[in-house]
C-alpha atoms as one frame of an Amber mdcrd trajectory, in Angstrom:
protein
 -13.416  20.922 -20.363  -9.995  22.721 -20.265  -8.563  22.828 -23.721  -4.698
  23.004 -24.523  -4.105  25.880 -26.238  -0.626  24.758 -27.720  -2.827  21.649
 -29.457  -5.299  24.087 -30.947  -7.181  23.735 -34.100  -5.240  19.977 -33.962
  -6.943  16.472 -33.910  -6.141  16.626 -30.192  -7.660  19.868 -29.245 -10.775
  18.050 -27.351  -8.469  16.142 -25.197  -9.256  16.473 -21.565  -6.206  17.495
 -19.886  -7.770  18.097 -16.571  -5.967  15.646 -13.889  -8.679  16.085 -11.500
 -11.202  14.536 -14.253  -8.683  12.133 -14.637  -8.409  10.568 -11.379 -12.343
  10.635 -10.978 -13.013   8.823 -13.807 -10.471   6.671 -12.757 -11.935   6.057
  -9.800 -15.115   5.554 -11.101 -13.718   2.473 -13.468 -12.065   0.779 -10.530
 -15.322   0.978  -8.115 -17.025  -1.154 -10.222 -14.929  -3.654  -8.971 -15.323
  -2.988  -5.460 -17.006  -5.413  -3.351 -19.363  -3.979  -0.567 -17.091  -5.449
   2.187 -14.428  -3.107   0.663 -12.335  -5.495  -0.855 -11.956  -5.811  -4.713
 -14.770  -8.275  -6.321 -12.475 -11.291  -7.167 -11.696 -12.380  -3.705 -11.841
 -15.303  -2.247 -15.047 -15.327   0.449 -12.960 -17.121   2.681 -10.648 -14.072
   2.901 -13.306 -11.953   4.052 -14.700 -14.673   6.277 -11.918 -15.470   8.163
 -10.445 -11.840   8.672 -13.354 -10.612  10.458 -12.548 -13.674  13.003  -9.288
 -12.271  12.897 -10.443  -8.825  13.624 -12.916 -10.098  16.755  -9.767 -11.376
  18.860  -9.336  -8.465  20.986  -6.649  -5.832  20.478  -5.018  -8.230  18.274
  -5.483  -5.777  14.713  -3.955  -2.976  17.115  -1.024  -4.468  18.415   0.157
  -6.206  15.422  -0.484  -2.471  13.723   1.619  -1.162  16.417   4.358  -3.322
  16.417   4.529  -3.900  13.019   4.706  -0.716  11.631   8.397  -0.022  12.507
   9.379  -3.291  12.029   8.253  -3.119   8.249  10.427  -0.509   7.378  13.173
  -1.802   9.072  12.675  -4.706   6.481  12.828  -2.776   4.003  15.296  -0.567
   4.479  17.703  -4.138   5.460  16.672  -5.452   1.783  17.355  -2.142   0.082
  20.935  -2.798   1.633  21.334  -6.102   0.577  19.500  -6.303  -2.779  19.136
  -4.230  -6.271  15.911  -2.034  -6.506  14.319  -2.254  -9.660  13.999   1.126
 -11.586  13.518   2.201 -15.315  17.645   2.146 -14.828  17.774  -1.111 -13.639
  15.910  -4.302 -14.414  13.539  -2.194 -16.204  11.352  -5.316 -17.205  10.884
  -6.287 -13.461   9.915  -2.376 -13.193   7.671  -2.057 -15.982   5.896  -5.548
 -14.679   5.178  -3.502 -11.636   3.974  -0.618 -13.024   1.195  -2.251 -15.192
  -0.045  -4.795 -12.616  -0.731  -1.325 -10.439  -2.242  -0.186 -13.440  -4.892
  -2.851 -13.866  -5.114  -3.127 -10.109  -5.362   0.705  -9.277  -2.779   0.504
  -6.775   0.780   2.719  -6.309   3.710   1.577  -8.313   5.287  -1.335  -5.985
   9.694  -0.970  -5.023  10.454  -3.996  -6.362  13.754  -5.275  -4.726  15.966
  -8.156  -5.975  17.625 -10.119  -3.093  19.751 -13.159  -2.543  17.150 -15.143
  -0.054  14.173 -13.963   2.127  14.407 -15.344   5.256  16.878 -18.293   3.852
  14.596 -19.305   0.938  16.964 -18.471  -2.173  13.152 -19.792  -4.491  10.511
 -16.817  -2.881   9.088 -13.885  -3.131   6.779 -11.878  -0.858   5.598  -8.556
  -0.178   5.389  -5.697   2.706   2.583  -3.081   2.844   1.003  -1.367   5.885
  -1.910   1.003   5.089  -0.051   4.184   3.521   2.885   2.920   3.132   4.792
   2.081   0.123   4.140  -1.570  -1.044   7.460  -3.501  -1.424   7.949  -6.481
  -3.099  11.178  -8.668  -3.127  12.192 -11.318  -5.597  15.007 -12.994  -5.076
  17.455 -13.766  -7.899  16.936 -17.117  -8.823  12.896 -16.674  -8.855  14.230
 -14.470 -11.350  16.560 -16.778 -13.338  14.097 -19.700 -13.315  10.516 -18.212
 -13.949  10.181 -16.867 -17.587   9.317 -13.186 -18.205   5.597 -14.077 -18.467
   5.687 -16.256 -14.965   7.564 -13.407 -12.819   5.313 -11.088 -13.788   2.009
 -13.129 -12.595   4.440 -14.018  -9.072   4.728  -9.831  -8.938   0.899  -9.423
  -9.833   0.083 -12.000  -6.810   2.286  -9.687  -4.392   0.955  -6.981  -5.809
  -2.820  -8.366  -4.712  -1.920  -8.667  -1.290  -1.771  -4.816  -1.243  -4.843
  -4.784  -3.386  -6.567  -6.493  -0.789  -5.358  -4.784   2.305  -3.413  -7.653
   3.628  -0.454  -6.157   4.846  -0.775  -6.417   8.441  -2.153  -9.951   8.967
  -0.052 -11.093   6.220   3.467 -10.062   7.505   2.510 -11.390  11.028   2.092
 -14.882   9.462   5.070 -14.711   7.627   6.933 -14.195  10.967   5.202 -16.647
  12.622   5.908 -19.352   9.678  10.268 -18.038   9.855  10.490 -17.526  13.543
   7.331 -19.072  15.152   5.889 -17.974  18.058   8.893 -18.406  20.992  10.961
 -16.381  18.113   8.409 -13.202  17.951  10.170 -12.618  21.431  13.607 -12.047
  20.420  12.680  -9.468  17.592  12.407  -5.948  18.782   8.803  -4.556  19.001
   7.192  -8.182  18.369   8.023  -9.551  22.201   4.561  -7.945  22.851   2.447
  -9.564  20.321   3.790 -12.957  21.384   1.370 -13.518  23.882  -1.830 -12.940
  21.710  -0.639 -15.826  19.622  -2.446 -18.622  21.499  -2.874 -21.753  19.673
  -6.500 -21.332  18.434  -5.113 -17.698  16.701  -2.054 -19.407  15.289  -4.600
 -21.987  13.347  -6.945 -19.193  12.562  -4.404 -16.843  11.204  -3.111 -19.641
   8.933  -6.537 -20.652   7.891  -6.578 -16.641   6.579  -3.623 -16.856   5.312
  -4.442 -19.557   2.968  -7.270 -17.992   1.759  -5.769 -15.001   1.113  -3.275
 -16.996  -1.194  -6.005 -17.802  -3.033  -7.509 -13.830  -3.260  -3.430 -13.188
  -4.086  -3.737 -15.631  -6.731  -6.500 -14.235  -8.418  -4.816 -11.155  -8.922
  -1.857 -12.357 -10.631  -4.609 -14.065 -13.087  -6.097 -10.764 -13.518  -2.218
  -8.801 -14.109  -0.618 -11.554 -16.131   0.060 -11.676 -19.790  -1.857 -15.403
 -20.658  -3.519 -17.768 -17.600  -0.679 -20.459 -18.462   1.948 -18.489 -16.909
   0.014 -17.790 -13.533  -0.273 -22.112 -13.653   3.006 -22.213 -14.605   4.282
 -19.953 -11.877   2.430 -22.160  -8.586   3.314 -25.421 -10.359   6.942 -23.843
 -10.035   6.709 -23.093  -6.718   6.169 -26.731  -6.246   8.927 -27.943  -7.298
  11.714 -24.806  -6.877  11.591 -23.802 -10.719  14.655 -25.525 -11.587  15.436
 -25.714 -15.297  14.714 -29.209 -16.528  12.980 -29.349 -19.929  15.201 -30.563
 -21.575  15.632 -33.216 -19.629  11.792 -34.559 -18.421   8.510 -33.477 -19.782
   7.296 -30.902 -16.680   3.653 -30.095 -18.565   0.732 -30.055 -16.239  -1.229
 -33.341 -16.252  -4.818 -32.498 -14.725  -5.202 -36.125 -14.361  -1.950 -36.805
 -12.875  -2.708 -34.197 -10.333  -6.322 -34.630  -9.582  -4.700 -38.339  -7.788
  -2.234 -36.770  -6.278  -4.320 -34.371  -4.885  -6.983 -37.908  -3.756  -3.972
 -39.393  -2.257  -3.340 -36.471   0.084  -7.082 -35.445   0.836  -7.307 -39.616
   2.183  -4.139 -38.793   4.355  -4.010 -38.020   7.929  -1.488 -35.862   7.157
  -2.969 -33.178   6.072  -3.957 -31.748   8.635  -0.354 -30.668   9.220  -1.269
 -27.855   6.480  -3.397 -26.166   9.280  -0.140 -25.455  10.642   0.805 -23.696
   7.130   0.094 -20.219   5.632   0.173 -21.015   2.245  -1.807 -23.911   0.642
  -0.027 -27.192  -0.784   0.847 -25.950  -4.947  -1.495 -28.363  -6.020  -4.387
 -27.237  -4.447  -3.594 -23.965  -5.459  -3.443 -25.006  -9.235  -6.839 -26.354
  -8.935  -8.002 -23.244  -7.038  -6.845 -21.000 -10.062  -8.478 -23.826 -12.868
 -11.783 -23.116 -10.774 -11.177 -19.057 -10.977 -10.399 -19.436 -15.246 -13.777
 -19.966 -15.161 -15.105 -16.891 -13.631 -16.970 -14.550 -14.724 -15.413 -11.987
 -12.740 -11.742 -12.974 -14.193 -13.180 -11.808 -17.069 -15.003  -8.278 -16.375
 -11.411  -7.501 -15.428  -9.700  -9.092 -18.380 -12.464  -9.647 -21.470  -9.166
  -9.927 -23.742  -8.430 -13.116 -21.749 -11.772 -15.330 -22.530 -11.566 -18.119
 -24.578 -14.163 -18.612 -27.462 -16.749 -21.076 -25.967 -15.916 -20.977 -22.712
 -18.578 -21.705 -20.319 -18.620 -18.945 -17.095 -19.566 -19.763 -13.734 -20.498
 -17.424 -10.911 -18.025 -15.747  -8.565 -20.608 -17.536  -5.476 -20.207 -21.052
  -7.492 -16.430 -20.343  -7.889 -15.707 -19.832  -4.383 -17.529 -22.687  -3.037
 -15.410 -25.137  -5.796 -12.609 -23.062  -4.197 -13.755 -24.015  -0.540 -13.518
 -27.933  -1.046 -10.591 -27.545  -2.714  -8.333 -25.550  -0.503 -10.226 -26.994
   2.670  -8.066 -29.036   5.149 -10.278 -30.126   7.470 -14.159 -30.701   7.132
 -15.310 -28.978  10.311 -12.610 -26.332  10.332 -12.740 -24.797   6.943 -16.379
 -25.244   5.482 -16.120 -28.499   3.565
């Protein structure tokens, strides 16, 4: 142990000030949440599942890599023109909501940038991050006006799992394909050559990923945010674009009320347009994080969180609730 001389012969004298020990034990805490597929232990199977499809396509992880790369900075360097970069300066709450979802994630300290719009969406947020790179996550003002403190910060905890979970590559390649689709890759430069990987059969897979990595993303704000209403709060938002009316009609969530909702759209034909989306429906999503409250592994990460009496359920049980409930199609997505 390396004692501080100037705290001698103090209560604080047996303080370990070594940094090295530091990180290691560190370390140590944050393995034990460490799934043996490398990914933290609260994601979604699906994530996993799906990804290694991904991966099997051939040379599409090292094109999309390749092209990417450049293009990410490029992003971020065109929001840091165009937006305000949170600092302990500036918005120092949006900073210091950054700062402690890294903490409990044991990532780097995000740039948070405020913007206008992303991509034309004025309502968003989203999130850049290619292997060492620093992760960057944009809000854009009115996310900002309409979510209360305790919502933003579980919308910057979800960005901030995507980097937990190594998404960075797959994930921005949807996002393009979702603004610009497919015909568009060819116009941006460095993506013309990834356009023709993008068959129809990798389109449908990468948004079946996609999905399921909403749902990994979602567990993470859980994990980072302040009470589990506000990480409800926040996707019920994102439903309906946030906009202040309390005082005007009671916007509560009604299980009930959404559970037929949800009955009318599973009976629809319809819905298999969402194979053709990379984010699930909101509702789905709220369902998908009422399945997760349950979790035993919400709780290893946050025991301050559990409510007295609660019954847990397995992180296996858990994600096969979560399977039927973000599925679209039967034979497509393992319902």
């Amino acid at each position: 142990m390396v004692k501080n001389a100037t705290l001698a012969n103090t209560p604080l004298e047996d303080i370990n000030c070594n940094f090295a020990e530091y990180v290691k034990q560190k370390k140590m805490a944050l393995s034990t949440h460490m799934s043996g597929n490398g990914l933290p232990d609260y994601a979604f199977s699906m994530d996993f599942e799906y990804r290694k499809k991904l991966d099997a396509v051939p040379g599409l992880f090292k094109n999309l890599r390749r092209c990417l790369m450049p293009t990410i900075q490029k992003e971020y360097n065109k929001y840091l023109m165009s937006g305000v970069k949170a600092t302990p300066a500036q918005f120092s709450e949006i900073y210091q909501m950054g700062c402690d979802c890294a903490k409990i994630l044991g990532i780097g300290v995000p740039n948070i940038v405020v913007v206008p719009s992303i991509g034309g969406d004025e309502f968003n947020a989203c999130s850049y991050c290619v292997d060492d790179q620093e992760p960057l996550i944009l809000v854009t003002g009115l996310m900002v006006q309409r979510m209360t403190p305790g919502e933003l910060k579980a919308i910057i905890g979800h960005e901030c799992g995507h980097t937990h979970n190594n998404h960075g590559i797959y994930q921005t390649a949807a996002s393009y394909i979702a603004m610009y689709g497919v015909a568009g890759l060819i116009n941006i430069t460095g993506l013309s050559q990834i356009a023709g990987l993008m068959t129809a059969g990798v389109q449908v897979l990468m948004n079946m990923w996609s999905r399921a990595a909403e749902v990994s993303a979602d567990r993470a704000a859980m994990i980072c945010c302040d009470s589990l209403e506000d990480a409800y709060n926040a996707n019920k938002k994102l439903a309906y674009g946030g906009a202040n009316i309390s005082g005007t009609v009671d916007i509560n969530l009604n299980i009930d009320e959404l559970k037929k909702q949800l009955e009318v759209i599973e009976n629809s034909p319809y819905r298999f347009n969402e194979l053709y989306d990379n984010h699930p429906i909101a509702v789905r999503r709220v369902f998908a994080d009422l399945e997760f409250s349950k979790c035993e592994t919400l709780y290893s990460w946050r025991p301050d969180l559990k409510q007295p009496g609660i019954k847990l359920q397995s992180r296996e049980t858990t994600d096969n609730a979560c399977k039927k409930i973000v599925g679209v199609a039967k034979s497509k997505e393992g319902r």
